[in-house]
XYZ file of C-alpha atoms in Angstrom:
468
model
C 24.328 71.681 159.722
C 24.594 67.728 160.326
C 25.072 65.915 157.344
C 22.584 63.450 156.383
C 23.619 60.043 157.066
C 23.875 57.546 153.939
C 21.233 55.342 154.075
C 22.153 51.649 154.564
C 22.175 49.437 151.516
C 19.706 46.431 151.518
C 21.423 43.116 150.460
C 20.158 41.981 147.216
C 17.425 39.252 147.198
C 17.373 35.855 145.186
C 15.390 36.968 141.777
C 12.808 34.379 141.272
C 11.371 36.123 138.188
C 10.638 34.423 134.783
C 14.557 34.309 134.085
C 15.169 32.561 137.099
C 17.028 29.007 136.443
C 14.335 27.743 139.203
C 11.112 26.820 137.714
C 8.162 28.799 138.671
C 5.695 25.985 139.705
C 8.007 25.474 142.465
C 8.465 28.810 143.881
C 8.068 29.077 147.638
C 5.605 31.288 148.450
C 6.173 34.113 150.946
C 3.941 33.821 154.195
C 1.577 36.347 155.009
C 3.088 39.085 157.397
C 0.658 38.730 160.488
C -0.204 41.657 162.455
C 1.256 42.732 165.844
C -1.346 41.339 167.959
C -1.399 38.001 166.458
C -1.174 35.242 168.491
C 2.434 33.406 168.828
C 1.155 30.132 167.519
C -0.047 31.979 163.971
C 3.412 33.845 164.163
C 5.612 30.669 164.377
C 3.291 28.861 162.021
C 4.000 31.656 159.159
C 7.002 33.172 160.175
C 9.481 30.058 161.499
C 10.758 28.971 157.754
C 11.913 32.282 157.024
C 13.483 33.251 160.632
C 15.345 29.928 160.423
C 16.485 30.702 156.943
C 17.838 34.069 158.100
C 19.535 32.641 161.250
C 21.153 30.102 158.899
C 22.251 32.521 156.260
C 23.615 35.357 159.212
C 25.189 32.392 161.075
C 26.358 30.109 158.613
C 25.098 27.070 160.644
C 23.109 23.792 159.422
C 19.821 24.608 158.709
C 18.532 22.175 161.566
C 21.158 23.853 163.824
C 19.417 27.015 162.828
C 15.901 25.407 163.856
C 16.992 24.395 167.234
C 18.578 27.807 167.850
C 14.917 29.493 167.278
C 13.275 27.106 169.173
C 15.701 27.394 172.246
C 14.835 31.197 171.961
C 11.370 30.916 171.733
C 11.566 28.539 175.163
C 13.698 31.239 177.018
C 11.514 33.778 176.130
C 8.579 31.340 177.182
C 9.758 30.813 180.399
C 11.094 34.060 181.134
C 7.621 35.544 181.582
C 3.788 34.628 181.645
C 2.411 37.946 180.921
C 0.262 38.063 177.942
C 1.613 41.764 176.901
C 5.226 40.071 176.710
C 4.022 37.540 174.350
C 2.371 39.660 172.464
C 5.504 42.080 172.406
C 7.793 38.969 171.158
C 5.201 38.498 168.481
C 5.463 42.007 167.247
C 9.090 41.581 167.139
C 9.018 38.207 165.104
C 6.642 39.580 162.938
C 7.945 43.077 161.999
C 8.662 43.959 158.367
C 11.969 42.185 157.070
C 13.331 41.512 153.660
C 11.497 38.255 152.367
C 13.745 35.513 152.005
C 13.115 32.725 149.261
C 16.067 30.213 149.754
C 18.246 32.671 151.151
C 21.991 32.201 149.987
C 21.832 28.517 149.535
C 19.870 28.874 146.389
C 22.093 31.745 145.293
C 25.013 29.677 145.991
C 23.907 26.209 144.578
C 22.961 28.098 141.415
C 26.706 29.710 140.943
C 28.010 26.435 141.866
C 25.992 24.444 139.383
C 26.504 27.033 136.398
C 30.538 26.838 137.152
C 30.470 22.771 137.305
C 28.176 22.648 133.923
C 30.530 25.524 132.207
C 33.676 23.101 133.213
C 32.089 20.056 131.888
C 31.095 21.320 128.635
C 34.714 22.810 128.157
C 35.846 19.155 128.758
C 33.515 17.667 126.200
C 34.563 20.314 123.533
C 38.291 20.115 124.380
C 38.074 16.168 124.279
C 41.318 16.018 126.261
C 41.973 15.983 130.068
C 44.200 18.936 131.741
C 45.411 18.894 135.419
C 44.837 22.450 135.606
C 40.939 22.208 136.445
C 41.280 19.280 138.857
C 41.324 21.266 141.959
C 38.828 23.397 140.542
C 36.409 20.673 140.397
C 36.861 19.214 143.799
C 36.451 22.448 145.399
C 32.765 22.639 143.707
C 31.895 18.944 144.306
C 32.948 19.601 147.614
C 31.042 22.884 148.250
C 28.097 21.428 146.626
C 27.968 18.614 149.233
C 28.376 20.807 152.270
C 25.653 23.293 150.967
C 23.109 20.261 150.007
C 23.873 18.951 153.472
C 23.371 22.015 155.625
C 20.618 23.765 153.702
C 16.922 23.576 154.164
C 15.911 20.044 152.784
C 13.018 21.781 150.334
C 15.805 24.419 149.307
C 18.399 21.709 148.141
C 15.579 18.899 146.493
C 14.020 21.830 144.473
C 17.380 23.143 143.322
C 18.671 19.302 142.405
C 15.161 18.361 140.585
C 14.276 21.838 138.842
C 17.930 23.730 138.254
C 18.563 24.385 134.515
C 21.349 26.086 132.703
C 20.317 28.689 130.210
C 17.923 27.532 127.123
C 17.474 24.037 128.852
C 14.361 23.044 129.811
C 15.299 19.351 131.347
C 14.640 18.237 134.887
C 17.247 16.951 136.856
C 19.873 18.626 134.809
C 22.580 18.791 137.421
C 22.044 15.184 137.958
C 22.699 14.421 134.338
C 25.741 16.930 134.273
C 27.432 15.104 136.953
C 26.804 11.762 135.183
C 28.456 12.887 132.342
C 31.359 14.070 134.425
C 31.772 10.903 135.819
C 31.922 9.122 132.765
C 34.454 11.317 130.912
C 36.614 11.632 133.679
C 39.747 9.283 134.317
C 41.267 11.018 137.346
C 40.402 9.052 140.466
C 40.112 11.944 142.975
C 37.235 13.625 140.759
C 35.332 10.123 140.665
C 35.604 9.694 144.519
C 34.174 13.105 145.028
C 31.234 12.568 142.549
C 30.612 9.563 143.997
C 30.295 10.948 147.502
C 28.169 13.519 146.278
C 25.603 11.083 144.446
C 25.343 8.999 147.722
C 24.225 12.386 149.676
C 21.962 13.297 146.815
C 20.033 10.224 146.770
C 19.844 9.800 150.483
C 18.447 13.413 150.398
C 15.812 13.154 147.712
C 15.461 9.390 146.541
C 13.422 10.480 143.270
C 17.215 11.358 141.888
C 17.331 7.481 141.629
C 14.769 7.573 138.388
C 17.134 9.230 136.148
C 20.002 7.525 137.198
C 18.415 4.434 136.664
C 18.191 5.062 133.015
C 21.676 6.677 132.393
C 25.127 5.078 131.509
C 25.895 5.398 135.336
C 25.207 2.311 136.511
C 26.813 0.324 133.866
C 30.041 2.502 134.171
C 29.799 1.600 137.717
C 29.404 -2.065 136.971
C 32.538 -1.925 134.151
C 34.728 -0.263 136.796
C 34.034 -2.724 139.438
C 34.940 -5.459 137.102
C 37.912 -3.838 135.666
C 39.099 -3.966 139.362
C 37.893 -7.501 140.186
C 39.605 -8.708 137.248
C 42.883 -7.384 137.720
C 45.141 -10.166 138.846
C 47.226 -7.601 141.036
C 44.362 -6.498 143.046
C 45.442 -4.252 145.960
C 44.065 -3.753 149.033
C 43.426 -0.324 149.070
C 41.439 -0.832 145.745
C 38.440 -2.741 147.887
C 37.786 0.781 149.453
C 37.089 2.099 145.895
C 35.189 -0.996 144.819
C 33.038 -0.856 148.062
C 32.255 3.051 146.869
C 31.124 1.855 143.659
C 28.968 -0.935 144.828
C 27.211 1.372 147.435
C 26.076 3.900 144.847
C 25.179 1.191 142.489
C 22.945 -0.341 145.004
C 21.502 2.911 145.961
C 20.697 3.800 142.336
C 18.721 0.345 142.118
C 17.199 0.442 145.853
C 13.712 1.626 144.914
C 12.769 -1.887 143.313
C 11.352 -0.542 139.863
C 12.108 -2.994 137.329
C 15.528 -3.366 135.619
C 15.261 -1.274 131.993
C 15.483 -3.721 129.522
C 18.290 -2.015 127.571
C 20.721 -2.763 130.585
C 18.862 -6.309 131.824
C 21.266 -8.629 130.249
C 24.469 -6.876 130.972
C 23.775 -6.441 134.868
C 21.795 -9.500 135.189
C 23.976 -12.044 133.302
C 27.289 -10.237 133.169
C 27.583 -8.120 136.502
C 25.620 -10.686 138.449
C 28.094 -13.681 138.793
C 30.820 -10.804 139.710
C 28.828 -9.636 142.820
C 28.540 -13.364 143.829
C 32.434 -13.489 143.641
C 32.795 -10.552 145.630
C 30.986 -11.715 148.621
C 34.194 -14.063 149.076
C 36.730 -11.307 148.840
C 38.616 -10.778 151.685
C 37.297 -7.463 152.428
C 34.484 -7.169 154.606
C 32.996 -3.855 153.339
C 33.406 -4.765 149.767
C 31.742 -8.283 150.577
C 28.917 -6.548 152.356
C 28.189 -4.133 149.488
C 28.253 -6.776 146.979
C 25.460 -8.615 149.039
C 23.315 -5.730 148.931
C 23.624 -5.104 145.425
C 22.691 -8.766 144.720
C 19.524 -7.774 146.653
C 18.926 -4.772 145.058
C 19.220 -6.327 141.637
C 17.093 -9.097 142.585
C 14.386 -6.723 143.483
C 14.537 -5.748 140.017
C 13.536 -9.017 138.662
C 9.936 -10.442 138.834
C 8.828 -13.586 139.864
C 8.099 -16.001 137.228
C 6.542 -19.210 136.477
C 9.709 -20.839 135.931
C 12.128 -19.961 138.501
C 14.787 -22.402 137.390
C 15.867 -19.755 134.918
C 15.821 -16.645 137.217
C 19.392 -15.062 136.872
C 20.084 -15.099 140.701
C 18.937 -18.894 140.402
C 21.316 -19.618 137.693
C 24.111 -17.946 139.492
C 23.636 -19.661 143.038
C 23.587 -23.054 141.411
C 27.270 -22.351 139.762
C 28.934 -20.343 142.883
C 29.917 -20.721 146.556
C 26.960 -18.947 148.714
C 28.201 -19.589 152.007
C 28.995 -15.908 152.869
C 25.977 -14.781 151.327
C 23.517 -17.246 152.782
C 24.954 -16.331 156.241
C 24.200 -13.015 155.767
C 20.678 -13.455 154.355
C 19.627 -15.247 157.680
C 21.180 -12.879 159.736
C 19.314 -9.879 158.089
C 16.082 -11.948 158.345
C 16.788 -13.097 162.232
C 16.975 -9.304 162.922
C 14.177 -8.415 160.451
C 16.503 -5.945 158.658
C 16.588 -5.009 154.932
C 19.818 -3.938 154.190
C 18.773 -1.965 150.839
C 16.415 -0.165 152.946
C 19.061 0.612 155.553
C 21.517 1.928 152.963
C 19.372 4.607 151.959
C 19.974 6.304 155.544
C 23.405 5.033 157.003
C 26.335 3.048 155.972
C 25.954 1.127 159.347
C 23.838 -1.979 158.027
C 24.474 -4.481 160.632
C 23.780 -3.771 164.441
C 23.220 -5.475 167.488
C 19.288 -4.234 167.540
C 16.847 -5.379 165.535
C 16.572 -3.503 162.169
C 12.701 -3.175 162.162
C 9.503 -3.910 163.975
C 9.349 -7.612 165.294
C 5.886 -7.573 164.080
C 6.685 -6.670 160.478
C 5.272 -9.092 157.983
C 8.449 -9.255 155.863
C 6.197 -9.351 152.528
C 8.748 -10.837 149.841
C 7.043 -8.185 147.416
C 8.681 -5.595 149.376
C 11.191 -7.156 151.747
C 14.393 -7.454 149.753
C 15.966 -10.225 152.090
C 12.711 -12.465 152.182
C 12.462 -12.003 148.391
C 15.846 -13.244 147.988
C 15.440 -16.242 150.111
C 11.947 -17.102 148.174
C 13.835 -16.989 145.211
C 16.506 -19.083 146.293
C 14.779 -21.992 147.393
C 12.304 -21.606 144.662
C 14.240 -24.248 142.409
C 15.951 -27.291 143.340
C 19.535 -26.095 141.544
C 19.808 -23.488 143.914
C 17.854 -24.153 147.163
C 19.707 -27.593 147.293
C 23.386 -25.611 147.390
C 22.445 -22.550 148.759
C 22.783 -23.395 152.531
C 24.806 -26.031 154.743
C 23.030 -28.375 156.919
C 23.848 -26.009 159.730
C 22.462 -22.465 158.297
C 19.402 -24.658 157.524
C 18.880 -25.617 161.184
C 18.923 -21.773 162.120
C 16.517 -21.224 159.168
C 14.337 -23.797 160.619
C 14.339 -22.297 164.192
C 13.716 -18.885 162.607
C 10.731 -20.261 161.136
C 9.274 -21.939 163.940
C 9.692 -18.503 166.153
C 7.727 -16.851 163.700
C 4.928 -19.009 163.058
C 4.329 -19.767 166.472
C 4.271 -15.999 167.829
C 2.245 -14.760 164.944
C -1.668 -14.500 165.062
C -3.563 -16.260 162.498
C -4.747 -12.626 161.327
C -0.968 -11.475 160.773
C 0.058 -11.655 157.104
C 3.613 -12.288 158.344
C 2.334 -15.938 159.010
C 1.209 -16.412 155.752
C 4.701 -15.150 154.253
C 6.943 -17.542 156.539
C 4.578 -20.524 155.843
C 5.077 -19.878 152.254
C 8.457 -19.799 152.815
C 8.869 -22.835 155.104
C 6.936 -24.428 151.820
C 9.895 -23.809 149.440
C 12.370 -24.882 152.096
C 10.927 -28.027 152.556
C 10.470 -28.960 148.857
C 13.856 -27.522 147.452
C 16.515 -27.891 150.058
C 17.470 -31.053 152.380
C 15.798 -29.553 155.881
C 13.504 -32.116 157.254
C 10.681 -30.646 158.804
C 10.129 -33.732 160.813
C 13.331 -33.395 162.413
C 11.536 -30.268 164.459
C 8.812 -31.951 166.464
C 6.926 -28.583 167.539
C 7.231 -27.176 163.770
C 5.392 -30.378 162.960
C 2.916 -29.957 165.828
C 2.065 -26.082 164.659
C 1.447 -27.359 161.031
C -1.094 -30.009 162.122
C -2.515 -27.105 164.358
C -2.931 -24.785 161.542
C -4.001 -27.233 158.517
C -7.452 -27.795 160.782
C -7.607 -24.415 162.576
C -11.065 -23.054 161.280
C -10.163 -19.609 162.257
C -7.199 -19.305 159.861
C -7.411 -18.646 156.149
C -7.552 -21.042 153.591
C -4.614 -20.420 152.321
C -2.732 -20.964 155.608
C -4.809 -24.356 156.067
C -3.584 -25.545 152.446
C -0.049 -24.378 152.877
C 0.267 -26.104 156.241
C -1.323 -29.069 154.825
C 1.106 -29.404 151.749
C 4.251 -29.032 153.693
C 3.147 -31.743 155.938
C 2.699 -33.699 153.097
C 6.045 -33.219 151.489
C 7.239 -34.170 155.182
C 5.845 -37.451 154.892
C 6.723 -38.669 151.533
C 10.311 -37.865 152.156
């Protein structure tokens, strides 16, 4: 008699029961299994996420590539036959019962990696001294987390980063806290560099991660390390790469524009800010640019006030050489770029293309460069030294271009007129040297179709010009 064939063992699936480390409220619901006769559109709507995850797990390819593979298969099947019966058969195959997948191998692996990293961090805390035995192990874990977070379904990665908890813990963003503590404890350069790379990738994936980081010790740790390197009289060339990396993470943490936490306000705005201004003059272009972006990020966190002469950026700028900083600011504004926003997506900040829609209003309340320029020219102490005469002429040309090309209903017209008023009041720039600018101001001051704010602002600028 033929022997019965042993049943094929089914792979174990991720358990998201009440004991799981991922909170239940974020559990991804399984789609309803469609019937064989269901339309192909309905099948794809309900099954596509599960199929893509299966392709990623089986092929060990990034989630985005798995999505492209599925779309290619469906495109070939669609073009191979126009018969309804074939499409129904395709629907039947796709909707046939499969073991349900919730997150697939990615959730399982991230869970294991987070547990291992937390255990190593706890061991290091209890031991209270460094050992070289675990360096390669920690590096491997950090690198693997980076790869999985990069290649997995973004929803899976974000859920794990936000909601993973170790046994007995109920803290959101626990793995972020673990990484922060690891960075603070470590003295090994390789581990700090790997942690920074991972932090940058995580923030670009999920900007909400910046919320716990802003209230952690990480920003001050980054600032302290930058100052330690910069204050070293024997700064090596390769140190600037480390400075750039530290500054990039610092800028990303504060890129959301929320108000600076009070417990860090004085340290970051009065102790670290002058160092950032000095760093704009350093010989390394990347470090200089990252310092500029950090200045913009910090400035975003400080609200406008009635007495702008005491604003931290105004105070520091009045005492520093700002020629590199001003040059970059005018380049950004000329290309409608906001490097703080651009850094969230890529390290490539300066391009030959315009960085934003040229119809953007550049509201100083939301655009980091426009806000910084408003701050610089809001007081005579900084406005009079921030830019040289040649740069001020460039500013005049930019403002002229903007106010003559914008409709009276365009909010950008108001923002650039407000900016021009500050420049005219607090810098050596003379509006009367640009006849076309005077002509436009005269037009707007008497234009009944313009808002009262535009008419009044244009009139005040003309009055300022006439009294110079």
